[in-house]
Amino acid sequence: MDLWTIFNNNNFKKRFGFTLSEVLITLAIIGVIAALTIPQLVANYQKQQTVEALKKVYSSITQVVRQSSVDNGSLKNWDWASVVDGPTQVSFIDKYIGPYLGIAKKCSMGSWDAAACRNVSSRYLDKTTSLSAYCYPLRLSDGTDLCMYVQSANLQFYVDINGSKPPNLVGKDIFLISIITATENPVFYPNQSSTFPREWLMGTTWGCCNKDATPNAGLYCSQLIFLDNWQIKDDYPW
């Protein structure tokens, strides 16, 4: 018996073929599995990318402080007393921080969202309250957006790790980093040099990493990521 006869044999077809319904059922099962797993895989990838970008920014700001301290002396001895208004904030940042950042564009002092280099709406983690920080906006050559201001002899950085791209939410792509004279190093808000219980950071009071926090939801999220050994864990309000 030749191969053609064997292939066309009904018993052969029944043994090795698949019905249309079997194929459709298999595809449906694959679709359900994909629908359940792909979003989680995408979210995990986004979380990892966020952590890596935040680590990079933190490392870069740390290096900026070190380089400026070599040229301008100890952080504690910078001319903090000269900062009395918006223009003097700009002059201070341009002197002590700007030369070491790799700036692509400078914008006018004022509301970050209304700045010429950032025509997007930034919000807190609750997605309803707008973040309107009165600070000095800068765009770096790598696409990172910074908005800085001087507060009580400390520097505050709002950092958007992916620039004007969405979601533009505090705790997801916008994080607050401080340079404080007490440690002469960048720290996460409220302060990585202090001990804050994880449960407190995820509470519902001011700045907590919780969508229900009131007000300023999400400002403590960078501290939470740091506390969790540079991880965004499953209970993070992603």
Coordinates of N, CA and C in Angstrom, one line a residue:
M1 N 0.9 -1.2 0.0 CA 0.0 0.0 0.0 C 0.9 1.2 0.0
D2 N 0.6 2.2 -1.0 CA 1.5 3.4 -1.0 C 1.1 4.4 0.0
L3 N 1.9 5.5 0.2 CA 1.7 6.5 1.2 C 0.4 7.3 1.0
W4 N 0.1 7.5 -0.3 CA -1.1 8.3 -0.6 C -2.4 7.6 -0.2
T5 N -2.4 6.3 -0.4 CA -3.5 5.5 0.1 C -3.6 5.5 1.6
I6 N -2.5 5.4 2.3 CA -2.5 5.4 3.7 C -3.0 6.7 4.3
F7 N -2.6 7.8 3.7 CA -3.0 9.1 4.1 C -4.5 9.4 4.0
N8 N -5.0 8.8 2.9 CA -6.5 9.0 2.6 C -7.3 8.0 3.3
N9 N -6.7 7.1 4.0 CA -7.5 6.1 4.7 C -8.3 6.8 5.8
N10 N -9.6 6.4 5.9 CA -10.5 7.1 6.9 C -10.0 6.9 8.4
N11 N -9.5 5.7 8.6 CA -9.0 5.4 10.0 C -7.8 6.3 10.3
F12 N -7.0 6.5 9.3 CA -5.8 7.4 9.6 C -6.3 8.8 9.9
K13 N -7.3 9.3 9.1 CA -7.8 10.7 9.4 C -8.5 10.8 10.7
K14 N -9.2 9.8 11.1 CA -9.9 9.8 12.4 C -8.9 9.8 13.6
R15 N -7.8 9.1 13.3 CA -6.8 8.9 14.4 C -6.0 10.2 14.6
F16 N -5.6 10.9 13.5 CA -4.7 12.0 13.6 C -5.3 13.3 13.4
G17 N -6.5 13.5 13.0 CA -7.1 14.8 12.7 C -7.7 15.4 14.0
F18 N -8.0 16.7 13.8 CA -8.7 17.5 14.9 C -10.0 18.1 14.3
T19 N -11.0 18.1 15.0 CA -12.3 18.7 14.5 C -12.2 20.2 14.7
L20 N -13.1 20.9 14.0 CA -13.1 22.3 14.1 C -13.4 22.8 15.6
S21 N -14.4 22.1 16.2 CA -14.7 22.4 17.6 C -13.6 22.2 18.5
E22 N -12.8 21.2 18.3 CA -11.6 21.0 19.2 C -10.6 22.1 19.0
V23 N -10.4 22.6 17.8 CA -9.5 23.7 17.5 C -10.0 24.9 18.2
L24 N -11.3 25.2 18.0 CA -11.8 26.4 18.6 C -11.8 26.4 20.1
I25 N -12.0 25.3 20.7 CA -12.0 25.2 22.2 C -10.5 25.4 22.7
T26 N -9.6 24.8 21.9 CA -8.2 25.0 22.3 C -7.8 26.5 22.2
L27 N -8.2 27.1 21.1 CA -7.9 28.6 20.9 C -8.5 29.4 22.0
A28 N -9.7 29.0 22.4 CA -10.4 29.8 23.5 C -9.7 29.6 24.8
I29 N -9.2 28.4 25.1 CA -8.5 28.2 26.3 C -7.2 29.0 26.3
I30 N -6.5 29.0 25.2 CA -5.2 29.8 25.1 C -5.6 31.3 25.3
G31 N -6.7 31.8 24.7 CA -7.1 33.2 24.8 C -7.3 33.6 26.3
V32 N -8.0 32.7 27.0 CA -8.3 33.0 28.4 C -7.0 33.0 29.2
I33 N -6.1 32.1 29.0 CA -4.8 32.1 29.7 C -4.1 33.4 29.4
A34 N -4.1 33.8 28.1 CA -3.3 35.0 27.7 C -3.9 36.2 28.4
A35 N -5.3 36.2 28.4 CA -6.0 37.4 29.0 C -5.7 37.5 30.5
L36 N -5.4 36.4 31.1 CA -5.1 36.4 32.6 C -3.7 36.7 32.9
T37 N -2.8 36.3 32.0 CA -1.4 36.4 32.3 C -0.7 37.6 31.7
I38 N -1.0 38.0 30.5 CA -0.3 39.0 29.8 C -0.4 40.4 30.5
P39 N -1.6 40.8 31.0 CA -1.6 42.1 31.8 C -0.7 42.0 33.0
Q40 N -0.6 40.9 33.7 CA 0.3 40.8 34.8 C 1.7 40.9 34.4
L41 N 2.1 40.2 33.3 CA 3.4 40.3 32.8 C 3.8 41.7 32.4
V42 N 2.9 42.4 31.7 CA 3.1 43.8 31.3 C 3.3 44.7 32.6
A43 N 2.4 44.5 33.6 CA 2.5 45.3 34.8 C 3.9 45.1 35.5
N44 N 4.3 43.8 35.6 CA 5.6 43.5 36.2 C 6.7 44.1 35.5
Y45 N 6.7 44.1 34.2 CA 7.7 44.7 33.4 C 7.7 46.2 33.6
Q46 N 6.6 46.9 33.7 CA 6.5 48.3 33.9 C 7.0 48.7 35.3
K47 N 6.7 47.8 36.3 CA 7.2 48.1 37.6 C 8.8 48.0 37.7
Q48 N 9.3 47.0 37.0 CA 10.8 46.8 37.0 C 11.4 48.0 36.3
Q49 N 10.8 48.4 35.2 CA 11.4 49.6 34.4 C 11.3 50.8 35.3
T50 N 10.3 51.0 36.1 CA 10.1 52.1 37.0 C 11.2 52.1 38.0
V51 N 11.4 51.0 38.7 CA 12.4 50.9 39.7 C 13.8 51.2 39.1
E52 N 14.1 50.6 38.0 CA 15.5 50.9 37.4 C 15.6 52.3 37.1
A53 N 14.6 53.0 36.5 CA 14.7 54.4 36.2 C 14.9 55.2 37.5
L54 N 14.1 54.9 38.5 CA 14.2 55.6 39.8 C 15.6 55.5 40.4
K55 N 16.2 54.3 40.3 CA 17.5 54.0 40.8 C 18.5 54.9 40.1
K56 N 18.4 54.9 38.8 CA 19.3 55.7 37.9 C 19.2 57.2 38.3
V57 N 18.0 57.7 38.4 CA 17.9 59.1 38.8 C 18.5 59.4 40.2
Y58 N 18.2 58.5 41.1 CA 18.8 58.7 42.5 C 20.3 58.7 42.4
S59 N 20.9 57.7 41.7 CA 22.3 57.7 41.5 C 22.9 58.9 40.9
S60 N 22.2 59.4 39.9 CA 22.7 60.6 39.1 C 22.7 61.8 40.0
I61 N 21.6 62.0 40.8 CA 21.5 63.1 41.7 C 22.6 63.0 42.8
T62 N 22.8 61.8 43.3 CA 23.9 61.6 44.3 C 25.2 62.1 43.7
Q63 N 25.5 61.7 42.5 CA 26.7 62.1 41.8 C 26.8 63.6 41.6
V64 N 25.7 64.2 41.3 CA 25.6 65.7 41.1 C 26.0 66.4 42.4
V65 N 25.5 65.9 43.5 CA 25.8 66.5 44.8 C 27.3 66.4 45.1
R66 N 27.8 65.2 44.8 CA 29.2 65.0 45.1 C 30.1 65.9 44.3
Q67 N 29.8 66.0 43.0 CA 30.6 66.8 42.1 C 30.5 68.3 42.5
S68 N 29.3 68.8 42.8 CA 29.1 70.1 43.2 C 29.9 70.4 44.5
S69 N 29.9 69.5 45.4 CA 30.6 69.7 46.7 C 32.1 69.8 46.5
V70 N 32.6 69.1 45.5 CA 34.0 69.2 45.2 C 34.3 70.7 44.7
D71 N 33.4 71.2 43.9 CA 33.7 72.5 43.3 C 33.3 73.7 44.2
N72 N 32.2 73.5 45.0 CA 31.6 74.6 45.7 C 31.6 74.4 47.3
G73 N 32.3 73.4 47.7 CA 32.4 73.1 49.1 C 31.2 72.3 49.7
S74 N 31.3 72.1 51.0 CA 30.3 71.3 51.6 C 28.9 71.8 51.4
L75 N 27.9 70.9 51.3 CA 26.5 71.3 51.1 C 26.1 72.3 52.2
K76 N 26.5 72.1 53.4 CA 26.1 73.0 54.5 C 26.6 74.4 54.3
N77 N 27.6 74.6 53.5 CA 28.2 75.9 53.4 C 27.8 76.6 52.1
W78 N 26.8 76.0 51.3 CA 26.3 76.6 50.2 C 25.5 77.9 50.6
D79 N 25.4 78.8 49.7 CA 24.8 80.1 50.0 C 23.3 80.0 50.1
W80 N 22.8 79.3 51.1 CA 21.3 79.1 51.3 C 20.6 80.4 51.6
A81 N 21.3 81.3 52.3 CA 20.7 82.5 52.8 C 20.4 83.5 51.7
S82 N 21.0 83.2 50.5 CA 20.7 84.1 49.4 C 19.4 83.9 48.7
V83 N 18.7 82.7 49.0 CA 17.5 82.3 48.4 C 16.3 83.0 49.2
V84 N 15.7 84.0 48.5 CA 14.6 84.7 49.2 C 13.3 84.7 48.3
D85 N 13.5 84.4 47.0 CA 12.3 84.5 46.1 C 12.6 83.6 44.9
G86 N 11.7 83.6 43.9 CA 11.8 82.8 42.7 C 13.1 83.0 42.0
P87 N 13.5 84.3 41.6 CA 14.7 84.5 40.8 C 15.9 84.0 41.6
T88 N 16.0 84.2 42.9 CA 17.2 83.8 43.6 C 17.2 82.3 43.8
Q89 N 16.1 81.6 43.7 CA 16.1 80.1 43.7 C 16.7 79.7 42.4
V90 N 16.3 80.3 41.3 CA 16.8 79.9 40.0 C 18.4 80.1 40.0
S91 N 18.8 81.3 40.5 CA 20.3 81.6 40.5 C 21.0 80.5 41.3
F92 N 20.4 80.2 42.5 CA 21.0 79.2 43.4 C 21.2 77.8 42.7
I93 N 20.1 77.4 42.1 CA 20.1 76.1 41.4 C 21.0 76.1 40.2
D94 N 21.0 77.2 39.4 CA 21.9 77.3 38.3 C 23.4 77.2 38.7
K95 N 23.7 77.7 39.9 CA 25.1 77.7 40.3 C 25.5 76.3 40.9
Y96 N 24.6 75.8 41.8 CA 25.1 74.6 42.5 C 24.7 73.3 41.9
I97 N 23.6 73.3 41.1 CA 23.1 72.0 40.6 C 23.1 71.9 39.0
G98 N 22.7 73.0 38.4 CA 22.6 73.0 37.0 C 23.8 72.6 36.1
P99 N 25.0 73.0 36.5 CA 26.1 72.7 35.6 C 26.5 71.2 35.6
Y100 N 25.9 70.4 36.5 CA 26.2 69.0 36.6 C 25.1 68.0 36.1
L101 N 24.0 68.6 35.6 CA 22.9 67.8 35.3 C 22.8 67.3 33.8
G102 N 23.4 68.0 32.9 CA 23.1 67.7 31.5 C 21.8 68.2 31.0
I103 N 21.6 69.5 31.1 CA 20.3 70.1 30.9 C 20.1 70.3 29.4
A104 N 18.9 69.9 28.9 CA 18.5 70.1 27.5 C 17.7 71.4 27.3
K105 N 16.9 71.7 28.4 CA 16.0 72.9 28.3 C 15.7 73.4 29.7
K106 N 15.7 74.7 29.8 CA 15.3 75.4 31.1 C 14.0 76.1 30.8
C107 N 13.2 76.1 31.8 CA 11.9 76.8 31.7 C 11.7 77.8 32.8
S108 N 10.7 78.6 32.8 CA 10.5 79.7 33.7 C 10.1 79.1 35.1
M109 N 10.5 79.8 36.1 CA 10.0 79.5 37.5 C 8.5 79.6 37.5
G110 N 7.9 78.6 38.1 CA 6.4 78.7 38.2 C 5.8 77.3 38.3
S111 N 4.5 77.2 38.0 CA 3.8 76.0 38.0 C 4.4 75.0 37.0
W112 N 4.7 73.8 37.5 CA 5.3 72.8 36.6 C 4.4 72.5 35.4
D113 N 3.2 72.3 35.6 CA 2.3 71.9 34.5 C 2.1 73.0 33.5
A114 N 2.3 74.2 33.9 CA 2.1 75.3 33.0 C 3.4 75.8 32.3
A115 N 4.5 75.1 32.7 CA 5.8 75.4 32.1 C 5.9 75.2 30.6
A116 N 6.7 75.9 30.0 CA 6.8 75.8 28.5 C 7.3 74.4 28.1
C117 N 8.1 73.7 28.9 CA 8.6 72.4 28.5 C 7.8 71.3 29.1
R118 N 6.6 71.6 29.6 CA 5.8 70.5 30.2 C 4.4 70.9 30.2
N119 N 3.7 70.7 29.0 CA 2.3 71.1 28.9 C 1.4 69.9 29.1
V120 N 1.6 69.3 30.3 CA 0.8 68.1 30.6 C 0.3 68.3 32.1
S121 N -0.8 67.6 32.4 CA -1.3 67.7 33.8 C -0.8 66.6 34.6
S122 N -0.1 67.0 35.7 CA 0.5 66.0 36.7 C -0.5 65.9 37.8
R123 N -0.7 64.7 38.3 CA -1.6 64.5 39.4 C -1.0 63.6 40.5
Y124 N -1.7 63.7 41.6 CA -1.3 62.8 42.7 C -1.9 61.4 42.5
L125 N -1.6 60.5 43.3 CA -1.9 59.1 43.1 C -3.5 58.9 43.1
D126 N -4.2 59.8 43.7 CA -5.7 59.6 43.7 C -6.3 59.9 42.3
K127 N -5.5 60.4 41.4 CA -5.8 60.8 40.1 C -6.8 61.9 39.9
T128 N -7.2 62.5 41.0 CA -8.1 63.7 40.9 C -7.5 65.0 41.3
T129 N -6.5 65.0 42.2 CA -5.9 66.2 42.7 C -4.6 66.5 41.8
S130 N -4.6 67.7 41.3 CA -3.5 68.1 40.4 C -2.3 68.5 41.2
L131 N -1.1 68.1 40.7 CA 0.2 68.5 41.3 C 0.6 69.8 40.6
S132 N 0.6 70.9 41.3 CA 1.0 72.2 40.8 C 2.1 72.7 41.7
A133 N 3.3 72.2 41.4 CA 4.5 72.6 42.2 C 5.1 73.9 41.7
Y134 N 5.2 74.9 42.6 CA 5.9 76.1 42.3 C 7.4 75.8 42.4
C135 N 8.1 75.6 41.2 CA 9.5 75.2 41.2 C 10.1 75.6 39.9
Y136 N 11.3 75.2 39.8 CA 12.1 75.6 38.6 C 12.2 74.3 37.7
P137 N 11.5 74.3 36.5 CA 11.5 73.1 35.7 C 12.6 73.0 34.7
L138 N 13.2 71.8 34.6 CA 14.3 71.6 33.7 C 14.0 70.2 33.0
R139 N 14.4 70.2 31.7 CA 14.4 68.9 31.0 C 15.8 68.5 30.7
L140 N 16.1 67.2 31.1 CA 17.5 66.7 30.9 C 17.6 66.1 29.5
S141 N 18.8 65.9 29.1 CA 19.1 65.4 27.8 C 18.6 63.9 27.6
D142 N 18.4 63.2 28.7 CA 17.9 61.8 28.6 C 16.4 61.8 28.6
G143 N 15.7 62.9 28.6 CA 14.2 63.0 28.6 C 13.6 63.1 30.0
T144 N 14.4 63.0 31.0 CA 13.9 63.2 32.4 C 13.4 64.6 32.6
D145 N 12.3 64.8 33.3 CA 11.9 66.1 33.7 C 12.1 66.3 35.2
L146 N 12.7 67.4 35.5 CA 12.9 67.8 36.9 C 12.2 69.1 37.2
C147 N 11.8 69.3 38.5 CA 11.3 70.5 38.9 C 11.8 70.7 40.3
M148 N 12.6 71.8 40.5 CA 13.4 71.9 41.8 C 13.0 73.2 42.5
Y149 N 13.0 73.2 43.8 CA 12.9 74.4 44.6 C 13.7 74.2 45.9
V150 N 14.0 75.4 46.5 CA 14.8 75.4 47.7 C 13.8 75.6 48.9
Q151 N 13.9 74.8 49.9 CA 13.0 74.9 51.0 C 13.8 74.6 52.3
S152 N 13.9 75.6 53.1 CA 14.5 75.5 54.5 C 15.9 74.9 54.3
A153 N 16.7 75.5 53.5 CA 18.1 75.1 53.3 C 18.2 73.7 52.8
N154 N 17.2 73.2 52.1 CA 17.2 71.9 51.5 C 16.7 72.1 50.0
L155 N 17.1 71.1 49.2 CA 16.6 71.1 47.8 C 15.6 70.0 47.6
Q156 N 14.4 70.3 47.0 CA 13.4 69.3 46.7 C 13.4 69.1 45.1
F157 N 13.4 67.9 44.7 CA 13.3 67.5 43.3 C 12.0 66.8 43.1
Y158 N 11.1 67.3 42.2 CA 10.1 66.4 41.6 C 10.7 65.9 40.4
V159 N 10.7 64.6 40.2 CA 11.4 63.9 39.1 C 10.3 63.1 38.4
D160 N 10.1 63.4 37.1 CA 9.3 62.5 36.2 C 10.2 61.7 35.4
I161 N 10.3 60.4 35.7 CA 11.3 59.5 35.1 C 11.1 59.3 33.6
N162 N 9.9 59.5 33.1 CA 9.8 59.4 31.6 C 9.3 60.7 30.9
G163 N 9.6 61.8 31.5 CA 9.3 63.1 30.9 C 7.8 63.3 30.9
S164 N 7.3 63.8 29.8 CA 5.9 64.2 29.7 C 5.0 63.0 29.3
K165 N 5.6 61.8 29.1 CA 4.8 60.7 28.8 C 3.9 60.3 29.9
P166 N 2.7 59.7 29.6 CA 1.8 59.3 30.7 C 2.4 58.2 31.6
P167 N 1.9 58.0 32.8 CA 0.6 58.5 33.3 C 0.8 59.8 34.0
N168 N 2.0 60.3 34.3 CA 2.2 61.6 35.0 C 1.5 61.6 36.3
L169 N 1.7 60.6 37.1 CA 1.2 60.4 38.4 C 2.3 60.3 39.5
V170 N 2.1 61.0 40.6 CA 3.0 60.8 41.7 C 2.9 59.4 42.2
G171 N 4.0 58.7 42.3 CA 4.0 57.3 42.8 C 4.1 56.3 41.6
K172 N 3.9 56.8 40.4 CA 4.0 55.9 39.2 C 5.2 56.3 38.3
D173 N 5.2 57.5 38.0 CA 6.4 58.0 37.2 C 6.9 59.3 37.7
I174 N 6.3 59.9 38.7 CA 6.8 61.1 39.4 C 7.1 60.8 40.8
F175 N 8.3 61.1 41.2 CA 8.8 60.8 42.6 C 9.5 62.1 43.2
L176 N 9.4 62.2 44.5 CA 10.0 63.3 45.2 C 11.3 62.9 45.8
I177 N 12.4 63.6 45.5 CA 13.7 63.3 46.1 C 14.2 64.6 46.7
S178 N 14.8 64.5 47.9 CA 15.3 65.7 48.6 C 16.8 65.7 48.7
I179 N 17.4 66.8 48.7 CA 18.8 66.9 49.1 C 18.8 67.7 50.4
I180 N 19.2 67.1 51.5 CA 19.1 67.8 52.8 C 20.5 68.0 53.4
T181 N 20.6 69.1 54.0 CA 22.0 69.5 54.6 C 22.4 68.6 55.7
A182 N 21.4 67.9 56.4 CA 21.7 67.1 57.6 C 22.6 65.9 57.2
T183 N 22.3 65.3 56.0 CA 23.1 64.1 55.6 C 24.0 64.4 54.4
E184 N 23.8 65.6 53.8 CA 24.5 65.9 52.6 C 24.4 64.9 51.5
N185 N 23.3 64.2 51.4 CA 23.0 63.2 50.4 C 21.6 63.3 50.0
P186 N 21.2 62.9 48.8 CA 19.8 62.8 48.4 C 19.1 61.8 49.2
V187 N 17.9 62.0 49.5 CA 17.0 61.1 50.3 C 15.6 61.1 49.7
F188 N 14.9 60.0 49.9 CA 13.5 60.0 49.5 C 12.6 60.5 50.5
Y189 N 11.5 61.0 50.1 CA 10.6 61.7 51.0 C 9.7 60.7 51.6
P190 N 9.5 60.7 53.0 CA 9.8 61.8 53.8 C 11.3 61.9 54.2
N191 N 12.0 60.8 54.3 CA 13.4 60.8 54.6 C 13.9 59.4 54.9
Q192 N 14.8 58.9 54.0 CA 15.3 57.5 54.1 C 16.2 57.3 55.3
S193 N 16.7 58.4 55.9 CA 17.6 58.2 57.0 C 16.8 58.0 58.3
S194 N 15.5 58.2 58.3 CA 14.7 57.9 59.4 C 13.9 56.6 59.3
T195 N 13.5 56.1 60.4 CA 12.7 54.8 60.4 C 11.2 55.1 60.4
F196 N 10.6 54.8 59.3 CA 9.1 54.9 59.2 C 8.6 53.5 59.0
P197 N 7.6 53.1 59.8 CA 7.0 51.7 59.6 C 6.4 51.7 58.2
R198 N 6.5 50.5 57.6 CA 5.9 50.3 56.2 C 4.4 50.6 56.2
E199 N 3.7 50.2 57.3 CA 2.3 50.4 57.3 C 1.9 51.8 57.4
W200 N 2.8 52.6 58.0 CA 2.5 54.1 58.1 C 2.7 54.7 56.7
L201 N 3.7 54.3 56.0 CA 4.0 54.8 54.6 C 2.8 54.6 53.7
M202 N 2.1 53.5 54.0 CA 1.0 53.1 53.1 C -0.4 53.4 53.7
G203 N -0.4 54.3 54.7 CA -1.6 54.8 55.3 C -2.4 55.7 54.5
T204 N -3.3 56.5 55.1 CA -4.2 57.4 54.4 C -4.0 58.8 54.8
T205 N -2.9 59.1 55.5 CA -2.7 60.5 55.9 C -1.8 61.2 54.9
W206 N -1.4 62.4 55.1 CA -0.7 63.3 54.2 C 0.4 62.6 53.5
G207 N 0.4 62.5 52.2 CA 1.5 62.1 51.4 C 1.7 60.6 51.3
C208 N 0.9 59.8 52.0 CA 1.2 58.3 52.0 C 1.0 57.7 50.7
C209 N 1.6 56.6 50.5 CA 1.6 55.8 49.2 C 0.3 55.0 49.2
N210 N -0.8 55.7 49.0 CA -2.1 55.1 49.0 C -3.0 56.0 48.2
K211 N -3.8 55.4 47.3 CA -4.7 56.2 46.5 C -5.8 56.9 47.3
D212 N -6.0 56.5 48.5 CA -7.0 57.2 49.4 C -6.3 58.1 50.4
A213 N -5.0 58.4 50.3 CA -4.4 59.3 51.2 C -4.8 60.7 50.9
T214 N -4.9 61.5 52.0 CA -5.4 62.9 51.8 C -4.6 63.8 52.7
P215 N -4.0 64.9 52.1 CA -3.9 65.1 50.6 C -2.5 64.6 50.2
N216 N -2.2 65.0 48.9 CA -0.9 64.7 48.3 C -0.5 63.2 48.3
A217 N -1.5 62.4 47.9 CA -1.3 60.9 47.8 C -0.1 60.6 46.9
G218 N 0.8 59.8 47.4 CA 1.9 59.2 46.6 C 3.3 59.8 46.9
L219 N 3.4 60.9 47.7 CA 4.7 61.5 47.9 C 5.6 60.5 48.6
Y220 N 5.1 59.6 49.4 CA 6.0 58.7 50.2 C 6.3 57.4 49.4
C221 N 5.8 57.3 48.2 CA 6.0 56.0 47.4 C 7.5 55.7 47.1
S222 N 8.3 56.7 46.8 CA 9.7 56.5 46.6 C 10.4 55.9 47.8
Q223 N 10.0 56.4 49.0 CA 10.5 55.9 50.2 C 10.1 54.4 50.4
L224 N 8.9 54.1 50.1 CA 8.4 52.7 50.2 C 9.2 51.8 49.3
I225 N 9.4 52.2 48.1 CA 10.2 51.4 47.1 C 11.6 51.2 47.7
F226 N 12.2 52.2 48.2 CA 13.5 52.1 48.8 C 13.5 51.1 50.0
L227 N 12.5 51.3 50.9 CA 12.3 50.4 52.1 C 12.2 49.0 51.7
D228 N 11.5 48.7 50.6 CA 11.3 47.4 50.1 C 12.5 46.8 49.2
N229 N 13.7 47.4 49.5 CA 14.9 47.0 48.8 C 14.7 47.1 47.3
W230 N 14.3 48.3 46.8 CA 14.1 48.6 45.4 C 13.2 47.6 44.7
Q231 N 12.1 47.5 45.3 CA 11.0 46.6 44.7 C 9.7 47.3 44.8
I232 N 8.8 47.0 43.8 CA 7.4 47.4 43.8 C 6.7 46.1 44.1
K233 N 6.3 46.0 45.4 CA 5.6 44.7 45.8 C 4.2 44.7 45.4
D234 N 3.6 43.5 45.6 CA 2.2 43.3 45.1 C 1.2 44.2 45.8
D235 N 1.4 44.6 47.0 CA 0.5 45.5 47.7 C 0.7 47.0 47.4
Y236 N 1.7 47.3 46.6 CA 1.9 48.7 46.2 C 0.7 49.2 45.4
P237 N 0.3 50.4 45.6 CA -0.9 50.9 44.9 C -0.7 51.2 43.4
W238 N -0.3 50.2 42.6 CA 0.0 50.4 41.2 C -1.2 50.6 40.4

